[in-house]
mmCIF file with all atom_site columns, C-alpha atoms in Angstrom:
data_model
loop_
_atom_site.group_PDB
_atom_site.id
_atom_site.type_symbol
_atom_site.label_atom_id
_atom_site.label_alt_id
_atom_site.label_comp_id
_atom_site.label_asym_id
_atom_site.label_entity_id
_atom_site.label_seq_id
_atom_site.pdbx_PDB_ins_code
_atom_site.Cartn_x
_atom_site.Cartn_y
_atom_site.Cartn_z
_atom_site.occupancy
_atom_site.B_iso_or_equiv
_atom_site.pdbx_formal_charge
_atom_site.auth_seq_id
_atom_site.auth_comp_id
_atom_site.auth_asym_id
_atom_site.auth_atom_id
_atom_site.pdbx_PDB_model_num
ATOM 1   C CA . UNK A 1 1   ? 104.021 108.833 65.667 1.00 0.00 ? 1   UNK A CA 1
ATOM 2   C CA . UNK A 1 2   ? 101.146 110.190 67.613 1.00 0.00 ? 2   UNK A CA 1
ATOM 3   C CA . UNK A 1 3   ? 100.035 109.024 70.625 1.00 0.00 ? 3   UNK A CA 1
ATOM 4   C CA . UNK A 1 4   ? 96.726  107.726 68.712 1.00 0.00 ? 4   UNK A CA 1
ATOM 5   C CA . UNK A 1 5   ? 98.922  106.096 66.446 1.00 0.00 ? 5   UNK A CA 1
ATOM 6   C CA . UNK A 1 6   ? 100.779 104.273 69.236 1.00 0.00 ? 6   UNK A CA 1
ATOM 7   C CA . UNK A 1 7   ? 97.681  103.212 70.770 1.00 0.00 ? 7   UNK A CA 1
ATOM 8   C CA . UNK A 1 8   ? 95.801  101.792 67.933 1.00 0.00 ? 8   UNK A CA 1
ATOM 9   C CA . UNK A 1 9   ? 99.374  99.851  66.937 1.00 0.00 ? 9   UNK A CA 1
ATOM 10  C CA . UNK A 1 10  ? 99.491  98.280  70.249 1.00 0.00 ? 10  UNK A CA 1
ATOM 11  C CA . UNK A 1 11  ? 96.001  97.341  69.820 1.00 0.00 ? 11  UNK A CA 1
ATOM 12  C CA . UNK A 1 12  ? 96.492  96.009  66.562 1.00 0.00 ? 12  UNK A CA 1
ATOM 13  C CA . UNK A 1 13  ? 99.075  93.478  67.881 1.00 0.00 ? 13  UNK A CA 1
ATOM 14  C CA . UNK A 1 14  ? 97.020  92.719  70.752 1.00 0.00 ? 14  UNK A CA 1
ATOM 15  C CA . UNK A 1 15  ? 94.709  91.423  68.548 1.00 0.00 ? 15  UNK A CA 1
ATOM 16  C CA . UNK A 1 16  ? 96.818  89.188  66.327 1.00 0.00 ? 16  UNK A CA 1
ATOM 17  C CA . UNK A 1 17  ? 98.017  87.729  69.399 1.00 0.00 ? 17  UNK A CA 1
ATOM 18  C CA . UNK A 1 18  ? 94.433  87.068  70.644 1.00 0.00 ? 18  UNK A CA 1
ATOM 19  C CA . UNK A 1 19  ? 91.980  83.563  71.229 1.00 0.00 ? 19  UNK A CA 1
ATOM 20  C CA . UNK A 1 20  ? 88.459  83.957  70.747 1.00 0.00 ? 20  UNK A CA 1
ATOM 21  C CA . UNK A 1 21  ? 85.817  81.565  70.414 1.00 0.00 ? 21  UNK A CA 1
ATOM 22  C CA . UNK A 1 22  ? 85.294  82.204  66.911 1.00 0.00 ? 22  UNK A CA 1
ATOM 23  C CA . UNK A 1 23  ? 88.690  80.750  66.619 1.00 0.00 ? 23  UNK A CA 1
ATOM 24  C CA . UNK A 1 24  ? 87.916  77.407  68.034 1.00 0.00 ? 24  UNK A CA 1
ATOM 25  C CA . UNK A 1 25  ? 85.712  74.973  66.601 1.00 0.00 ? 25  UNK A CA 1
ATOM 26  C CA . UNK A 1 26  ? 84.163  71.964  68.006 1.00 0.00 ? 26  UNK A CA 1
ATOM 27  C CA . UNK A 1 27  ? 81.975  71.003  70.996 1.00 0.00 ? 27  UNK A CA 1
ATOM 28  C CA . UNK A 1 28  ? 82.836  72.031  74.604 1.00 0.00 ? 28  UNK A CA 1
ATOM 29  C CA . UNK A 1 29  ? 85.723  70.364  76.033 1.00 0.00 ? 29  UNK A CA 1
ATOM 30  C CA . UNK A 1 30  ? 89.491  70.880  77.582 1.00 0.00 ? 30  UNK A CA 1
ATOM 31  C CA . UNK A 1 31  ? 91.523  73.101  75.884 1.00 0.00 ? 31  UNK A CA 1
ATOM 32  C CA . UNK A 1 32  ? 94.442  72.963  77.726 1.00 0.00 ? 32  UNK A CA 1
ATOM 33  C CA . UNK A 1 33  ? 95.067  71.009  80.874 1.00 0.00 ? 33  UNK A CA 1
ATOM 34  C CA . UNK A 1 34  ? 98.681  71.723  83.114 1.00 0.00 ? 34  UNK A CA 1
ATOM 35  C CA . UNK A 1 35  ? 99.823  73.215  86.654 1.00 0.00 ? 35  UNK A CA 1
ATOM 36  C CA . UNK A 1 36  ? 101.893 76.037  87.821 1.00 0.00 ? 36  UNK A CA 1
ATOM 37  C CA . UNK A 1 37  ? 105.012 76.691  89.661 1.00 0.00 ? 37  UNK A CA 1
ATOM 38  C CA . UNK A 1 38  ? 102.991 76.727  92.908 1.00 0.00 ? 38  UNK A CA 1
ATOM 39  C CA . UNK A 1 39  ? 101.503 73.320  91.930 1.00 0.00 ? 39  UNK A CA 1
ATOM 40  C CA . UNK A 1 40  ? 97.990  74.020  91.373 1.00 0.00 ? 40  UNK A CA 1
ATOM 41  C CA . UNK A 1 41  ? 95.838  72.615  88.575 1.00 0.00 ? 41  UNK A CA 1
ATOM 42  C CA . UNK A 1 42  ? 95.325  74.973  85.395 1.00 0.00 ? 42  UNK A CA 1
ATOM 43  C CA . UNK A 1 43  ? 92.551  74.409  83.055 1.00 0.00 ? 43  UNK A CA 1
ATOM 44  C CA . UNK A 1 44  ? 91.472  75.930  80.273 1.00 0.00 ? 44  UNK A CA 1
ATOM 45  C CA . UNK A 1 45  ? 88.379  75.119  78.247 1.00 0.00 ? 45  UNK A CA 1
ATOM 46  C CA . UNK A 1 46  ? 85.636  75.633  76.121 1.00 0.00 ? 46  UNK A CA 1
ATOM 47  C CA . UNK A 1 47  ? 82.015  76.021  77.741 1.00 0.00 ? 47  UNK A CA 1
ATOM 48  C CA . UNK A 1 48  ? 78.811  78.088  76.249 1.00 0.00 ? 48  UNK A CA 1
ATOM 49  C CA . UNK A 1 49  ? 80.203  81.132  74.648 1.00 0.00 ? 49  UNK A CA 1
ATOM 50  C CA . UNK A 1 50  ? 83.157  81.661  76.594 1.00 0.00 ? 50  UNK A CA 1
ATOM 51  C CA . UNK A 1 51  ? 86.978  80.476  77.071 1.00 0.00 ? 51  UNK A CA 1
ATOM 52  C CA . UNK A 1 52  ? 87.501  79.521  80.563 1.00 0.00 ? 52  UNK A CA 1
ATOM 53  C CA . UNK A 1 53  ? 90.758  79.904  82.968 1.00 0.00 ? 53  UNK A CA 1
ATOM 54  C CA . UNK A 1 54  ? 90.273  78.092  86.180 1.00 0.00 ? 54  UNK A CA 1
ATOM 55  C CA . UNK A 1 55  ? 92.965  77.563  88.995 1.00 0.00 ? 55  UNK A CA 1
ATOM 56  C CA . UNK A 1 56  ? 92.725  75.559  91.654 1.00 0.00 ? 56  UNK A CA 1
ATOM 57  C CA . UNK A 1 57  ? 94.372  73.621  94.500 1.00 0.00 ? 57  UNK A CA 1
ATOM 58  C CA . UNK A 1 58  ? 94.142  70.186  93.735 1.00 0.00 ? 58  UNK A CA 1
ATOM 59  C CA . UNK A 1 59  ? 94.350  68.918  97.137 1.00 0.00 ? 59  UNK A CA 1
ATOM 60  C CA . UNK A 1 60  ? 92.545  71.471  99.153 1.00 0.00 ? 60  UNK A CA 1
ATOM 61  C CA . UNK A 1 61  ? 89.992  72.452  96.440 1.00 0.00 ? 61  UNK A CA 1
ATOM 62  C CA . UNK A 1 62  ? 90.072  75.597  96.690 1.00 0.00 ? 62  UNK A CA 1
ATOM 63  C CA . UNK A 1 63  ? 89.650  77.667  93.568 1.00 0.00 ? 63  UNK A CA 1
ATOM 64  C CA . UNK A 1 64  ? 92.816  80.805  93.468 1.00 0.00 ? 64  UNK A CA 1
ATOM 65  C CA . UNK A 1 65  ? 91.431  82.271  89.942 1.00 0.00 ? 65  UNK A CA 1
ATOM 66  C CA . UNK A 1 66  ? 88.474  81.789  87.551 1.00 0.00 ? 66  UNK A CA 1
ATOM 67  C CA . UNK A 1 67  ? 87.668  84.060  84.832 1.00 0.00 ? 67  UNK A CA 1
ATOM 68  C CA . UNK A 1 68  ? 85.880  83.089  81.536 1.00 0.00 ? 68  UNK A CA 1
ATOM 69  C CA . UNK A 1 69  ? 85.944  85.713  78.511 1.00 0.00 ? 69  UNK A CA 1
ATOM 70  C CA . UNK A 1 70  ? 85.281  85.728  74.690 1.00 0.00 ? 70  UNK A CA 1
ATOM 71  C CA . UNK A 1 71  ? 88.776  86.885  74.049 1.00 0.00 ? 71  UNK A CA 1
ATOM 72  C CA . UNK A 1 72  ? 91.905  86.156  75.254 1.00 0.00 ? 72  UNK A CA 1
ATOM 73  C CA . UNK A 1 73  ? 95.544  87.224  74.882 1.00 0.00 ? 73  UNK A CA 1
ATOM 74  C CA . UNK A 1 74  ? 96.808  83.807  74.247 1.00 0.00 ? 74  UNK A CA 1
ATOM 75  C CA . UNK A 1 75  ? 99.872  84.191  76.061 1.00 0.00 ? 75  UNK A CA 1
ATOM 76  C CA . UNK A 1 76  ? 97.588  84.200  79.200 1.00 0.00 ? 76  UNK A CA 1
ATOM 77  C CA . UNK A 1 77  ? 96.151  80.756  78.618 1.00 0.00 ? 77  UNK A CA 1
ATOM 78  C CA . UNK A 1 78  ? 99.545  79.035  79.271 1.00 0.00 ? 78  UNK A CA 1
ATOM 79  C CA . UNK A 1 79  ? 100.231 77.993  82.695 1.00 0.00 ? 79  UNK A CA 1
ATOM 80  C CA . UNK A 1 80  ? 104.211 79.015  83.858 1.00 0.00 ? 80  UNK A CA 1
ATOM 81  C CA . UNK A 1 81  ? 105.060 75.641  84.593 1.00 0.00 ? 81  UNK A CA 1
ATOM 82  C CA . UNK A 1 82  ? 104.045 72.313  82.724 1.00 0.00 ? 82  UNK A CA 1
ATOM 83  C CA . UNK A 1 83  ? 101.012 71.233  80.446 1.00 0.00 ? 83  UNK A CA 1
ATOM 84  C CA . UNK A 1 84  ? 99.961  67.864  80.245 1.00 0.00 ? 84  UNK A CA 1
ATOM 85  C CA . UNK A 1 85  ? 99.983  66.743  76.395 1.00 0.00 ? 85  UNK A CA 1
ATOM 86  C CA . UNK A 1 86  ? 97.212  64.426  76.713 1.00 0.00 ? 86  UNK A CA 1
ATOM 87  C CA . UNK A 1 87  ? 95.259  66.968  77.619 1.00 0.00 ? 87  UNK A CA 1
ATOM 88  C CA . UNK A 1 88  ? 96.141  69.610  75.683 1.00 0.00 ? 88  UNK A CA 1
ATOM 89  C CA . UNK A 1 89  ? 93.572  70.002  72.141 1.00 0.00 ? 89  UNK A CA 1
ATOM 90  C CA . UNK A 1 90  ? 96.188  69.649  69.324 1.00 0.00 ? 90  UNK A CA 1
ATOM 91  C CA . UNK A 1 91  ? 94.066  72.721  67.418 1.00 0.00 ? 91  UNK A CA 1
ATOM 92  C CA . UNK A 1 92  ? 94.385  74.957  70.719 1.00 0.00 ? 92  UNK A CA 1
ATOM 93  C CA . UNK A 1 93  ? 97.971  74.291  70.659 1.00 0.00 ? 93  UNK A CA 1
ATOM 94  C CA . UNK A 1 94  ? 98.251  74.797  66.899 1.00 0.00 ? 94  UNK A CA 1
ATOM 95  C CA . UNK A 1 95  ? 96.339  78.213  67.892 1.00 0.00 ? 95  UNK A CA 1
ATOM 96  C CA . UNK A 1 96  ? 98.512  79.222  70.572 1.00 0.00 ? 96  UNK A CA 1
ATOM 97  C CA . UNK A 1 97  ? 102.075 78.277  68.883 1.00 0.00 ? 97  UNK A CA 1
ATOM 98  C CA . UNK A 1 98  ? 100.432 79.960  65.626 1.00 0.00 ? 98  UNK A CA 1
ATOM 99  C CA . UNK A 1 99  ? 100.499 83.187  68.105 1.00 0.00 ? 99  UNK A CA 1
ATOM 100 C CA . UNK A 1 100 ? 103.966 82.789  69.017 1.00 0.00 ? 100 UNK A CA 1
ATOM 101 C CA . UNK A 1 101 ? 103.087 81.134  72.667 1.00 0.00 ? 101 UNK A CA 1
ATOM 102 C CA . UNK A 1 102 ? 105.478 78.134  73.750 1.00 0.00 ? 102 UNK A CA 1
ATOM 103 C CA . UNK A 1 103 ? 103.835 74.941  75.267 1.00 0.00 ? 103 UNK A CA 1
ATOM 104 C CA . UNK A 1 104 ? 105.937 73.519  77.681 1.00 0.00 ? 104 UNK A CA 1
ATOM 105 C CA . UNK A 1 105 ? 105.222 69.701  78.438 1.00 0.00 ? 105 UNK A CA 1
ATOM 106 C CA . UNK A 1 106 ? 105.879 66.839  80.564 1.00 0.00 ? 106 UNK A CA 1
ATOM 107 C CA . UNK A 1 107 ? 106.221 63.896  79.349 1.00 0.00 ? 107 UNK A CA 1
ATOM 108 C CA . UNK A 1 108 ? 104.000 61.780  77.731 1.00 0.00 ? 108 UNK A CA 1
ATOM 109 C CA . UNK A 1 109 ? 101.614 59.598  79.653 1.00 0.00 ? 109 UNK A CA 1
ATOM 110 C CA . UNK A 1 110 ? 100.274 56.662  77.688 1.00 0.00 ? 110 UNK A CA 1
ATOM 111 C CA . UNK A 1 111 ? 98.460  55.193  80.780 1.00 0.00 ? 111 UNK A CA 1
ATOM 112 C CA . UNK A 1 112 ? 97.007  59.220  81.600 1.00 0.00 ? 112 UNK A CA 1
ATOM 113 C CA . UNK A 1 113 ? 95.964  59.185  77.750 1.00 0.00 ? 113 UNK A CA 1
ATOM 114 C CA . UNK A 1 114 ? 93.453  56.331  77.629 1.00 0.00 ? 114 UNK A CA 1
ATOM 115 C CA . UNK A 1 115 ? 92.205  56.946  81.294 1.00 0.00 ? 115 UNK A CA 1
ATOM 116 C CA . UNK A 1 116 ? 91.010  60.762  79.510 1.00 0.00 ? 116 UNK A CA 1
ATOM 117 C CA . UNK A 1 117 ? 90.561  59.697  75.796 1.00 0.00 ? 117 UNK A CA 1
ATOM 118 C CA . UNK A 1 118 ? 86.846  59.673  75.183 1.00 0.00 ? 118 UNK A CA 1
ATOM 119 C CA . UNK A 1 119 ? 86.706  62.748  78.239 1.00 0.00 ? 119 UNK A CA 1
ATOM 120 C CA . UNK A 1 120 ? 85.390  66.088  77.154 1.00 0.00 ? 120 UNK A CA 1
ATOM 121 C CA . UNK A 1 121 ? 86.504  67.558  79.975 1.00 0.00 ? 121 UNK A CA 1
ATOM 122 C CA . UNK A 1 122 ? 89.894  66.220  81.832 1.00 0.00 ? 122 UNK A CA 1
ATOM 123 C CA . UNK A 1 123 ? 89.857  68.704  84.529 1.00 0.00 ? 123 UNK A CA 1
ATOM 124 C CA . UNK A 1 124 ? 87.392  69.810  87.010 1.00 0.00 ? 124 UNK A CA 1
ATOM 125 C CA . UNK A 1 125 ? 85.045  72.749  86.019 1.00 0.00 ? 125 UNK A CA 1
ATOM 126 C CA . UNK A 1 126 ? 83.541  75.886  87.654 1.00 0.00 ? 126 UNK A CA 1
ATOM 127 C CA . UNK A 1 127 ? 79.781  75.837  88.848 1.00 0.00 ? 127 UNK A CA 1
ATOM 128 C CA . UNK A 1 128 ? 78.861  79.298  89.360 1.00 0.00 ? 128 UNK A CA 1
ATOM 129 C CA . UNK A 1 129 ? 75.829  77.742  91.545 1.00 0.00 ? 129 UNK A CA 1
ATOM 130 C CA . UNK A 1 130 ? 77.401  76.726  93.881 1.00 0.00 ? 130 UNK A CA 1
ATOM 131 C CA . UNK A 1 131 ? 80.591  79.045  93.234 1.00 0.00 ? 131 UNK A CA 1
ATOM 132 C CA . UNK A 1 132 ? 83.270  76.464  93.147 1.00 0.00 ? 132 UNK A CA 1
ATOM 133 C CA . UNK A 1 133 ? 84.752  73.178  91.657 1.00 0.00 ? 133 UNK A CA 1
ATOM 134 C CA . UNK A 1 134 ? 82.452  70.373  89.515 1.00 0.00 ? 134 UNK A CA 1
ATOM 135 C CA . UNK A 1 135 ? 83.115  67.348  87.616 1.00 0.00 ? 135 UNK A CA 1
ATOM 136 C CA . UNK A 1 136 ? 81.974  67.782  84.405 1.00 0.00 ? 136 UNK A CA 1
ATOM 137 C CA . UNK A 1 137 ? 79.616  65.339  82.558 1.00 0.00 ? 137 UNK A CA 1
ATOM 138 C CA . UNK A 1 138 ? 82.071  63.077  80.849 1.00 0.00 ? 138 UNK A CA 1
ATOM 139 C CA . UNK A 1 139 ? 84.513  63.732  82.958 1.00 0.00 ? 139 UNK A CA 1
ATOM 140 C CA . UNK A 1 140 ? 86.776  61.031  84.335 1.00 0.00 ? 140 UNK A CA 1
ATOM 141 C CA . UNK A 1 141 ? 86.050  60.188  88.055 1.00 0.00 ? 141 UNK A CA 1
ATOM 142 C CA . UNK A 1 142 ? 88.596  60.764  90.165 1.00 0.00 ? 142 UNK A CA 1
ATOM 143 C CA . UNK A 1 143 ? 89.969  64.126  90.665 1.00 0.00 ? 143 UNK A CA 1
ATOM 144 C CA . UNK A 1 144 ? 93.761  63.480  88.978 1.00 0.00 ? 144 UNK A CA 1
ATOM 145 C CA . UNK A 1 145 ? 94.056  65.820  86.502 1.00 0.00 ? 145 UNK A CA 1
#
């Protein structure tokens, strides 16, 4: 094989292992809701034209990583701990899984569930004015994941 021939291979199964917007339909809203190993909040949803990955600190509110993108390799849209499964959009997961990307989740919440139900967003949100954490409209209140 020639080096070309690697390349464009590797960049052939990038792309069957990819998210894009295209690929999910529906309004704006919470993809994916969970935390990491270090405990901080990771959200992933839909807003304008882009997928967006925010981290944050929960308690401080400090935001450790936000990056929004058309595309995504969908193995980077999991968070390495927990996701919450009332918060997690059964087609996104469908998506992910259908890319060969475990979900890993706690337990089911019932009491979580109706608190985020009729919620767009069950997470806080990015504001790029003000270049850090918003409640979204919709959003539930209080700033539990």
């Amino acid at each position: 094989m020639k080096l070309a021939e690697l390349t464009r291979l590797r960049r052939d199964a990038e792309q069957l292992r990819s998210v894009a917007v295209d690929d999910i339909p529906g309004p704006e809203r919470t993809l994916l809701l969970g935390y990491t190993c270090d405990r901080h909040t990771w959200h992933v949803y839909l807003r304008g034209s882009d997928v967006h990955l925010l981290v944050y600190d929960d308690v401080s509110r400090d935001v450790i990583r936000h990056e929004k993108r058309y595309r995504w390799l969908a193995a980077d849209l999991v968070p390495d701990k927990r996701v919450y499964p009332e918060s997690c959009d059964l087609a996104f997961a469908r998506l992910l899984t259908s890319h060969g990307v475990e979900l890993s989740f706690t337990a089911f919440n019932e009491d979580r569930y109706a608190r985020l139900v009729k919620s767009p967003f069950h997470g806080t949100i990015y504001d790029s004015s003000v270049q850090g954490l918003a409640v979204a409209e919709g959003a539930p209140c209080d700033r539990r994941g």
